[in-house]
Amino acid sequence: MNDLVEPLYAEPDVAQFYDFRGAARPDLAFCRKLAGNARSVLDLGCGTGELAALLSEGRRVVGVDPAAAMLDIARTRPDGSTVDWIEGDARTIRLDERFDLVALTGHTFQVFLTAADQRAVIETIAAHLKPSGQFIFDSRNPDFPGGQTRTKETTLRRFTHPGHGEVEAWNESTFDDAAQILSYRNSYRVLKSGEAHTATARIRYTPKNVIAELLQESGLQVERWFGDWTGSTFEPASKEIDPLGRAVPQ
């Protein structure tokens, strides 16, 4: 198994609940507007394909993800029938084309747990940008106060799944301050049958200055640093670190 594919994404029994995670997706509207004039889009770490499918009307879209279970869901999207879904590793994949927009959303950047892996995925972004192309990705800000350690009591919720009915879900996490790595467990219980599923994953929190250095080293320049997907300018206590930029002109 690819070392990026944590159980949370690899196991079909858990992946089926991914799109019911209870969080809004403001990145969808932002990226849809950003892609307005784009004729081609590369969605790295596309997961279940929500963004790729949304952007697929009238343009070429390629969605790349290392988790077969997530791509199986993506391929069933009726609005994603024209997307080219590829099972691949964002650190190493090289496609024989370049794109007007390369996106890495859903905090996918944080699944890369080492500086070497982060550098590799940024180099992949650079390798697939057209000279006039743009990139965008998001990462949670380690300096944003709170929100890193969670318990079942504070995250318990319910949602309705089309195949299972009412499902109870919760999240538990612990944060390693030294490594800046959050380890978490998502759990689901189908109320009708009592069937339960749980899986784990890890993500890394990276300061803005480190991200900026990695981008510069890879020949990318940032035009705007956003603090969230509403388009607000980044500030030290912003919730997110979202760089929008281009390749450095040669």
PDB file of C-alpha atoms in Angstrom:
ATOM      1  CA  MET A   1       0.000   0.000   0.000  1.00  0.00           C
ATOM      2  CA  ASN A   2       1.158   3.550  -0.748  1.00  0.00           C
ATOM      3  CA  ASP A   3       2.454   5.066   2.494  1.00  0.00           C
ATOM      4  CA  LEU A   4       0.170   8.077   1.970  1.00  0.00           C
ATOM      5  CA  VAL A   5      -2.982   5.986   2.010  1.00  0.00           C
ATOM      6  CA  GLU A   6      -3.932   5.971   5.670  1.00  0.00           C
ATOM      7  CA  PRO A   7      -6.741   3.619   6.782  1.00  0.00           C
ATOM      8  CA  LEU A   8      -9.211   6.522   6.796  1.00  0.00           C
ATOM      9  CA  TYR A   9      -8.913   6.747   3.006  1.00  0.00           C
ATOM     10  CA  ALA A  10      -8.007   3.169   2.103  1.00  0.00           C
ATOM     11  CA  GLU A  11     -10.853   1.215   3.683  1.00  0.00           C
ATOM     12  CA  PRO A  12     -14.063   1.239   1.581  1.00  0.00           C
ATOM     13  CA  ASP A  13     -16.241   0.724   4.684  1.00  0.00           C
ATOM     14  CA  VAL A  14     -14.982   4.056   6.024  1.00  0.00           C
ATOM     15  CA  ALA A  15     -14.454   5.913   2.733  1.00  0.00           C
ATOM     16  CA  GLN A  16     -18.184   5.623   2.016  1.00  0.00           C
ATOM     17  CA  PHE A  17     -18.830   8.138   4.804  1.00  0.00           C
ATOM     18  CA  TYR A  18     -16.176  10.667   3.735  1.00  0.00           C
ATOM     19  CA  ASP A  19     -18.545  13.048   1.949  1.00  0.00           C
ATOM     20  CA  PHE A  20     -20.749  13.222   5.054  1.00  0.00           C
ATOM     21  CA  ARG A  21     -18.074  14.733   7.297  1.00  0.00           C
ATOM     22  CA  GLY A  22     -20.307  17.627   8.349  1.00  0.00           C
ATOM     23  CA  ALA A  23     -17.976  20.439   7.315  1.00  0.00           C
ATOM     24  CA  ALA A  24     -18.788  23.118   4.754  1.00  0.00           C
ATOM     25  CA  ARG A  25     -16.695  23.235   1.572  1.00  0.00           C
ATOM     26  CA  PRO A  26     -16.086  26.945   0.840  1.00  0.00           C
ATOM     27  CA  ASP A  27     -13.131  25.874  -1.307  1.00  0.00           C
ATOM     28  CA  LEU A  28     -15.571  24.622  -3.947  1.00  0.00           C
ATOM     29  CA  ALA A  29     -17.044  28.034  -4.744  1.00  0.00           C
ATOM     30  CA  PHE A  30     -13.632  29.695  -4.504  1.00  0.00           C
ATOM     31  CA  CYS A  31     -12.006  27.262  -6.937  1.00  0.00           C
ATOM     32  CA  ARG A  32     -14.966  27.370  -9.295  1.00  0.00           C
ATOM     33  CA  LYS A  33     -14.528  31.122  -9.608  1.00  0.00           C
ATOM     34  CA  LEU A  34     -10.749  30.802  -9.857  1.00  0.00           C
ATOM     35  CA  ALA A  35     -11.111  28.294 -12.696  1.00  0.00           C
ATOM     36  CA  GLY A  36     -13.466  30.555 -14.646  1.00  0.00           C
ATOM     37  CA  ASN A  37     -11.063  31.079 -17.556  1.00  0.00           C
ATOM     38  CA  ALA A  38      -9.157  27.813 -17.189  1.00  0.00           C
ATOM     39  CA  ARG A  39      -9.385  25.267 -19.979  1.00  0.00           C
ATOM     40  CA  SER A  40      -7.646  22.573 -17.943  1.00  0.00           C
ATOM     41  CA  VAL A  41      -7.433  21.711 -14.232  1.00  0.00           C
ATOM     42  CA  LEU A  42      -5.331  19.214 -12.274  1.00  0.00           C
ATOM     43  CA  ASP A  43      -6.842  18.250  -8.917  1.00  0.00           C
ATOM     44  CA  LEU A  44      -4.110  16.611  -6.830  1.00  0.00           C
ATOM     45  CA  GLY A  45      -5.403  14.543  -3.925  1.00  0.00           C
ATOM     46  CA  CYS A  46      -8.892  14.667  -5.410  1.00  0.00           C
ATOM     47  CA  GLY A  47     -10.376  12.192  -2.910  1.00  0.00           C
ATOM     48  CA  THR A  48     -13.971  11.342  -3.781  1.00  0.00           C
ATOM     49  CA  GLY A  49     -13.874  13.846  -6.621  1.00  0.00           C
ATOM     50  CA  GLU A  50     -16.262  16.541  -5.431  1.00  0.00           C
ATOM     51  CA  LEU A  51     -14.138  19.457  -6.670  1.00  0.00           C
ATOM     52  CA  ALA A  52     -12.944  17.762  -9.860  1.00  0.00           C
ATOM     53  CA  ALA A  53     -16.498  16.893 -10.873  1.00  0.00           C
ATOM     54  CA  LEU A  54     -17.707  20.417 -10.117  1.00  0.00           C
ATOM     55  CA  LEU A  55     -15.056  21.917 -12.398  1.00  0.00           C
ATOM     56  CA  SER A  56     -15.403  19.409 -15.232  1.00  0.00           C
ATOM     57  CA  GLU A  57     -18.095  21.146 -17.263  1.00  0.00           C
ATOM     58  CA  GLY A  58     -16.559  22.709 -20.361  1.00  0.00           C
ATOM     59  CA  ARG A  59     -12.929  21.965 -19.552  1.00  0.00           C
ATOM     60  CA  ARG A  60     -10.439  19.127 -19.190  1.00  0.00           C
ATOM     61  CA  VAL A  61     -10.052  17.958 -15.594  1.00  0.00           C
ATOM     62  CA  VAL A  62      -7.691  15.318 -14.230  1.00  0.00           C
ATOM     63  CA  GLY A  63      -8.187  14.030 -10.685  1.00  0.00           C
ATOM     64  CA  VAL A  64      -5.294  12.221  -8.998  1.00  0.00           C
ATOM     65  CA  ASP A  65      -5.486  10.322  -5.713  1.00  0.00           C
ATOM     66  CA  PRO A  66      -3.517   7.418  -4.193  1.00  0.00           C
ATOM     67  CA  ALA A  67      -6.573   5.821  -2.543  1.00  0.00           C
ATOM     68  CA  ALA A  68      -8.464   3.376  -4.753  1.00  0.00           C
ATOM     69  CA  ALA A  69     -11.433   3.387  -2.367  1.00  0.00           C
ATOM     70  CA  MET A  70     -11.846   7.139  -2.778  1.00  0.00           C
ATOM     71  CA  LEU A  71     -11.520   6.970  -6.561  1.00  0.00           C
ATOM     72  CA  ASP A  72     -14.149   4.228  -6.698  1.00  0.00           C
ATOM     73  CA  ILE A  73     -16.588   6.748  -5.236  1.00  0.00           C
ATOM     74  CA  ALA A  74     -15.363   9.510  -7.551  1.00  0.00           C
ATOM     75  CA  ARG A  75     -16.001   7.384 -10.628  1.00  0.00           C
ATOM     76  CA  THR A  76     -19.669   6.987  -9.678  1.00  0.00           C
ATOM     77  CA  ARG A  77     -20.325  10.735  -9.748  1.00  0.00           C
ATOM     78  CA  PRO A  78     -22.739  11.477 -12.597  1.00  0.00           C
ATOM     79  CA  ASP A  79     -21.262  14.970 -12.963  1.00  0.00           C
ATOM     80  CA  GLY A  80     -17.727  13.559 -13.149  1.00  0.00           C
ATOM     81  CA  SER A  81     -18.067  11.256 -16.135  1.00  0.00           C
ATOM     82  CA  THR A  82     -15.659  13.340 -18.219  1.00  0.00           C
ATOM     83  CA  VAL A  83     -12.986  13.592 -15.504  1.00  0.00           C
ATOM     84  CA  ASP A  84      -9.837  11.563 -16.070  1.00  0.00           C
ATOM     85  CA  TRP A  85      -9.493   9.762 -12.719  1.00  0.00           C
ATOM     86  CA  ILE A  86      -5.951   8.526 -12.042  1.00  0.00           C
ATOM     87  CA  GLU A  87      -4.665   6.484  -9.110  1.00  0.00           C
ATOM     88  CA  GLY A  88      -1.321   8.073  -8.343  1.00  0.00           C
ATOM     89  CA  ASP A  89       0.998   9.670  -5.798  1.00  0.00           C
ATOM     90  CA  ALA A  90       1.126  13.478  -5.830  1.00  0.00           C
ATOM     91  CA  ARG A  91       4.790  13.353  -4.821  1.00  0.00           C
ATOM     92  CA  THR A  92       5.947  11.436  -7.865  1.00  0.00           C
ATOM     93  CA  ILE A  93       3.310  11.519 -10.602  1.00  0.00           C
ATOM     94  CA  ARG A  94       4.341  13.155 -13.862  1.00  0.00           C
ATOM     95  CA  LEU A  95       1.735  13.596 -16.580  1.00  0.00           C
ATOM     96  CA  ASP A  96       2.653  14.515 -20.128  1.00  0.00           C
ATOM     97  CA  GLU A  97       0.729  17.781 -20.003  1.00  0.00           C
ATOM     98  CA  ARG A  98       0.491  21.084 -18.190  1.00  0.00           C
ATOM     99  CA  PHE A  99      -2.559  22.805 -16.769  1.00  0.00           C
ATOM    100  CA  ASP A 100      -4.082  26.249 -16.373  1.00  0.00           C
ATOM    101  CA  LEU A 101      -4.889  25.497 -12.732  1.00  0.00           C
ATOM    102  CA  VAL A 102      -3.391  23.019 -10.274  1.00  0.00           C
ATOM    103  CA  ALA A 103      -5.366  22.640  -7.039  1.00  0.00           C
ATOM    104  CA  LEU A 104      -4.625  20.740  -3.840  1.00  0.00           C
ATOM    105  CA  THR A 105      -7.596  21.322  -1.529  1.00  0.00           C
ATOM    106  CA  GLY A 106      -9.297  19.663   1.429  1.00  0.00           C
ATOM    107  CA  HIS A 107      -6.081  20.244   3.414  1.00  0.00           C
ATOM    108  CA  THR A 108      -4.457  17.473   1.381  1.00  0.00           C
ATOM    109  CA  PHE A 109      -1.096  19.241   1.742  1.00  0.00           C
ATOM    110  CA  GLN A 110      -1.136  18.213   5.402  1.00  0.00           C
ATOM    111  CA  VAL A 111      -1.050  14.477   4.697  1.00  0.00           C
ATOM    112  CA  PHE A 112       2.588  14.933   3.666  1.00  0.00           C
ATOM    113  CA  LEU A 113       4.314  14.422   6.996  1.00  0.00           C
ATOM    114  CA  THR A 114       7.927  15.318   6.154  1.00  0.00           C
ATOM    115  CA  ALA A 115       9.650  18.294   4.579  1.00  0.00           C
ATOM    116  CA  ALA A 116      10.917  16.018   1.807  1.00  0.00           C
ATOM    117  CA  ASP A 117       7.396  14.882   0.950  1.00  0.00           C
ATOM    118  CA  GLN A 118       6.077  18.443   1.054  1.00  0.00           C
ATOM    119  CA  ARG A 119       8.857  19.570  -1.269  1.00  0.00           C
ATOM    120  CA  ALA A 120       8.086  16.688  -3.622  1.00  0.00           C
ATOM    121  CA  VAL A 121       4.404  17.564  -3.968  1.00  0.00           C
ATOM    122  CA  ILE A 122       5.199  21.238  -4.534  1.00  0.00           C
ATOM    123  CA  GLU A 123       7.637  20.181  -7.269  1.00  0.00           C
ATOM    124  CA  THR A 124       4.783  18.176  -8.804  1.00  0.00           C
ATOM    125  CA  ILE A 125       2.645  21.317  -8.817  1.00  0.00           C
ATOM    126  CA  ALA A 126       5.442  23.246 -10.532  1.00  0.00           C
ATOM    127  CA  ALA A 127       6.001  20.479 -13.086  1.00  0.00           C
ATOM    128  CA  HIS A 128       2.375  20.597 -14.246  1.00  0.00           C
ATOM    129  CA  LEU A 129       1.754  24.343 -14.492  1.00  0.00           C
ATOM    130  CA  LYS A 130       1.469  26.085 -17.823  1.00  0.00           C
ATOM    131  CA  PRO A 131       3.671  29.216 -18.001  1.00  0.00           C
ATOM    132  CA  SER A 132       0.577  31.320 -17.288  1.00  0.00           C
ATOM    133  CA  GLY A 133      -1.058  28.767 -14.977  1.00  0.00           C
ATOM    134  CA  GLN A 134      -2.024  29.231 -11.341  1.00  0.00           C
ATOM    135  CA  PHE A 135      -1.853  27.006  -8.271  1.00  0.00           C
ATOM    136  CA  ILE A 136      -3.831  27.017  -5.047  1.00  0.00           C
ATOM    137  CA  PHE A 137      -3.722  24.839  -1.931  1.00  0.00           C
ATOM    138  CA  ASP A 138      -4.720  25.007   1.715  1.00  0.00           C
ATOM    139  CA  SER A 139      -3.123  24.071   5.021  1.00  0.00           C
ATOM    140  CA  ARG A 140      -4.353  24.663   8.563  1.00  0.00           C
ATOM    141  CA  ASN A 141      -2.405  27.303  10.456  1.00  0.00           C
ATOM    142  CA  PRO A 142      -0.485  25.887  13.462  1.00  0.00           C
ATOM    143  CA  ASP A 143      -0.812  29.295  15.149  1.00  0.00           C
ATOM    144  CA  PHE A 144      -4.611  29.321  14.958  1.00  0.00           C
ATOM    145  CA  PRO A 145      -5.786  29.051  18.583  1.00  0.00           C
ATOM    146  CA  GLY A 146      -7.488  25.806  19.555  1.00  0.00           C
ATOM    147  CA  GLY A 147      -9.161  23.117  17.510  1.00  0.00           C
ATOM    148  CA  GLN A 148      -6.319  20.596  17.428  1.00  0.00           C
ATOM    149  CA  THR A 149      -7.372  18.219  20.206  1.00  0.00           C
ATOM    150  CA  ARG A 150     -10.886  16.785  19.988  1.00  0.00           C
ATOM    151  CA  THR A 151     -13.004  14.307  21.906  1.00  0.00           C
ATOM    152  CA  LYS A 152     -16.076  12.230  21.183  1.00  0.00           C
ATOM    153  CA  GLU A 153     -18.129  14.409  23.500  1.00  0.00           C
ATOM    154  CA  THR A 154     -17.335  17.614  21.600  1.00  0.00           C
ATOM    155  CA  THR A 155     -17.617  16.213  18.058  1.00  0.00           C
ATOM    156  CA  LEU A 156     -20.537  13.758  18.244  1.00  0.00           C
ATOM    157  CA  ARG A 157     -23.064  14.342  15.438  1.00  0.00           C
ATOM    158  CA  ARG A 158     -25.592  12.532  13.250  1.00  0.00           C
ATOM    159  CA  PHE A 159     -26.229  12.476   9.521  1.00  0.00           C
ATOM    160  CA  THR A 160     -28.387  10.545   7.081  1.00  0.00           C
ATOM    161  CA  HIS A 161     -26.596   8.188   4.689  1.00  0.00           C
ATOM    162  CA  PRO A 162     -28.515   7.117   1.544  1.00  0.00           C
ATOM    163  CA  GLY A 163     -27.603   3.478   2.053  1.00  0.00           C
ATOM    164  CA  HIS A 164     -27.557   3.171   5.839  1.00  0.00           C
ATOM    165  CA  GLY A 165     -30.004   5.721   7.187  1.00  0.00           C
ATOM    166  CA  GLU A 166     -29.076   7.521  10.408  1.00  0.00           C
ATOM    167  CA  VAL A 167     -25.379   7.370  11.269  1.00  0.00           C
ATOM    168  CA  GLU A 168     -23.644   8.608  14.400  1.00  0.00           C
ATOM    169  CA  ALA A 169     -20.145  10.024  13.859  1.00  0.00           C
ATOM    170  CA  TRP A 170     -17.376  11.452  16.000  1.00  0.00           C
ATOM    171  CA  ASN A 171     -13.714  12.387  15.902  1.00  0.00           C
ATOM    172  CA  GLU A 172     -10.949  11.973  18.475  1.00  0.00           C
ATOM    173  CA  SER A 173      -7.481  13.456  18.115  1.00  0.00           C
ATOM    174  CA  THR A 174      -4.205  14.148  19.878  1.00  0.00           C
ATOM    175  CA  PHE A 175      -1.533  16.654  18.888  1.00  0.00           C
ATOM    176  CA  ASP A 176       2.229  16.146  19.085  1.00  0.00           C
ATOM    177  CA  ASP A 177       3.610  19.646  19.630  1.00  0.00           C
ATOM    178  CA  ALA A 178       7.200  18.669  18.919  1.00  0.00           C
ATOM    179  CA  ALA A 179       6.455  16.988  15.591  1.00  0.00           C
ATOM    180  CA  GLN A 180       3.497  19.256  14.772  1.00  0.00           C
ATOM    181  CA  ILE A 181       1.547  16.132  13.798  1.00  0.00           C
ATOM    182  CA  LEU A 182      -2.105  15.535  14.617  1.00  0.00           C
ATOM    183  CA  SER A 183      -3.173  11.890  14.970  1.00  0.00           C
ATOM    184  CA  TYR A 184      -6.907  11.354  14.741  1.00  0.00           C
ATOM    185  CA  ARG A 185      -9.568   8.679  14.571  1.00  0.00           C
ATOM    186  CA  ASN A 186     -12.923   8.983  12.804  1.00  0.00           C
ATOM    187  CA  SER A 187     -15.683   6.651  13.998  1.00  0.00           C
ATOM    188  CA  TYR A 188     -19.101   5.842  12.548  1.00  0.00           C
ATOM    189  CA  ARG A 189     -22.011   3.820  13.945  1.00  0.00           C
ATOM    190  CA  VAL A 190     -25.041   2.882  11.858  1.00  0.00           C
ATOM    191  CA  LEU A 191     -27.958   3.297  14.261  1.00  0.00           C
ATOM    192  CA  LYS A 192     -30.298   0.822  12.563  1.00  0.00           C
ATOM    193  CA  SER A 193     -27.897  -2.130  12.544  1.00  0.00           C
ATOM    194  CA  GLY A 194     -25.331  -1.159  15.164  1.00  0.00           C
ATOM    195  CA  GLU A 195     -22.613  -1.663  12.554  1.00  0.00           C
ATOM    196  CA  ALA A 196     -19.509   0.326  13.481  1.00  0.00           C
ATOM    197  CA  HIS A 197     -16.473   1.481  11.517  1.00  0.00           C
ATOM    198  CA  THR A 198     -13.399   3.379  12.620  1.00  0.00           C
ATOM    199  CA  ALA A 199     -10.133   4.414  10.986  1.00  0.00           C
ATOM    200  CA  THR A 200      -7.131   6.593  11.699  1.00  0.00           C
ATOM    201  CA  ALA A 201      -5.036   9.189   9.895  1.00  0.00           C
ATOM    202  CA  ARG A 202      -2.302  11.756  10.558  1.00  0.00           C
ATOM    203  CA  ILE A 203      -1.708  15.280   9.313  1.00  0.00           C
ATOM    204  CA  ARG A 204       1.115  17.778   9.754  1.00  0.00           C
ATOM    205  CA  TYR A 205       0.824  21.458  10.637  1.00  0.00           C
ATOM    206  CA  THR A 206       3.398  23.621   8.843  1.00  0.00           C
ATOM    207  CA  PRO A 207       4.173  27.315   9.513  1.00  0.00           C
ATOM    208  CA  LYS A 208       3.727  29.859   6.725  1.00  0.00           C
ATOM    209  CA  ASN A 209       7.432  30.707   6.525  1.00  0.00           C
ATOM    210  CA  VAL A 210       8.310  27.052   5.892  1.00  0.00           C
ATOM    211  CA  ILE A 211       5.677  26.760   3.160  1.00  0.00           C
ATOM    212  CA  ALA A 212       6.987  29.984   1.597  1.00  0.00           C
ATOM    213  CA  GLU A 213      10.543  28.608   1.503  1.00  0.00           C
ATOM    214  CA  LEU A 214       9.414  25.358  -0.120  1.00  0.00           C
ATOM    215  CA  LEU A 215       7.491  27.241  -2.796  1.00  0.00           C
ATOM    216  CA  GLN A 216      10.410  29.534  -3.556  1.00  0.00           C
ATOM    217  CA  GLU A 217      12.829  26.603  -3.783  1.00  0.00           C
ATOM    218  CA  SER A 218      10.522  24.955  -6.329  1.00  0.00           C
ATOM    219  CA  GLY A 219      10.328  27.995  -8.597  1.00  0.00           C
ATOM    220  CA  LEU A 220       6.863  29.137  -7.545  1.00  0.00           C
ATOM    221  CA  GLN A 221       5.842  32.628  -6.498  1.00  0.00           C
ATOM    222  CA  VAL A 222       2.889  33.525  -4.293  1.00  0.00           C
ATOM    223  CA  GLU A 223       0.591  36.314  -5.463  1.00  0.00           C
ATOM    224  CA  ARG A 224      -1.774  36.186  -2.485  1.00  0.00           C
ATOM    225  CA  TRP A 225      -1.720  34.531   0.919  1.00  0.00           C
ATOM    226  CA  PHE A 226      -5.281  33.853   2.042  1.00  0.00           C
ATOM    227  CA  GLY A 227      -6.353  33.121   5.605  1.00  0.00           C
ATOM    228  CA  ASP A 228      -9.365  31.066   4.559  1.00  0.00           C
ATOM    229  CA  TRP A 229     -11.512  30.259   1.533  1.00  0.00           C
ATOM    230  CA  THR A 230     -13.552  33.468   1.821  1.00  0.00           C
ATOM    231  CA  GLY A 231     -10.610  35.315   0.291  1.00  0.00           C
ATOM    232  CA  SER A 232      -9.559  37.132   3.453  1.00  0.00           C
ATOM    233  CA  THR A 233      -5.896  38.118   3.610  1.00  0.00           C
ATOM    234  CA  PHE A 234      -3.708  35.903   5.781  1.00  0.00           C
ATOM    235  CA  GLU A 235      -2.962  37.151   9.284  1.00  0.00           C
ATOM    236  CA  PRO A 236      -0.869  35.426  11.985  1.00  0.00           C
ATOM    237  CA  ALA A 237      -3.973  34.068  13.746  1.00  0.00           C
ATOM    238  CA  SER A 238      -5.844  33.091  10.570  1.00  0.00           C
ATOM    239  CA  LYS A 239      -7.420  29.651  10.518  1.00  0.00           C
ATOM    240  CA  GLU A 240      -5.657  28.608   7.330  1.00  0.00           C
ATOM    241  CA  ILE A 241      -2.606  29.250   5.166  1.00  0.00           C
ATOM    242  CA  ASP A 242      -3.783  29.256   1.535  1.00  0.00           C
ATOM    243  CA  PRO A 243      -1.240  30.383  -1.079  1.00  0.00           C
ATOM    244  CA  LEU A 244      -2.336  31.371  -4.584  1.00  0.00           C
ATOM    245  CA  GLY A 245       0.412  31.826  -7.125  1.00  0.00           C
ATOM    246  CA  ARG A 246       2.199  31.025 -10.366  1.00  0.00           C
ATOM    247  CA  ALA A 247       5.481  29.735 -11.684  1.00  0.00           C
ATOM    248  CA  VAL A 248       8.348  32.224 -11.583  1.00  0.00           C
ATOM    249  CA  PRO A 249       8.769  33.608 -15.141  1.00  0.00           C
ATOM    250  CA  GLN A 250      11.825  32.196 -16.878  1.00  0.00           C
TER     251      GLN A 250
END
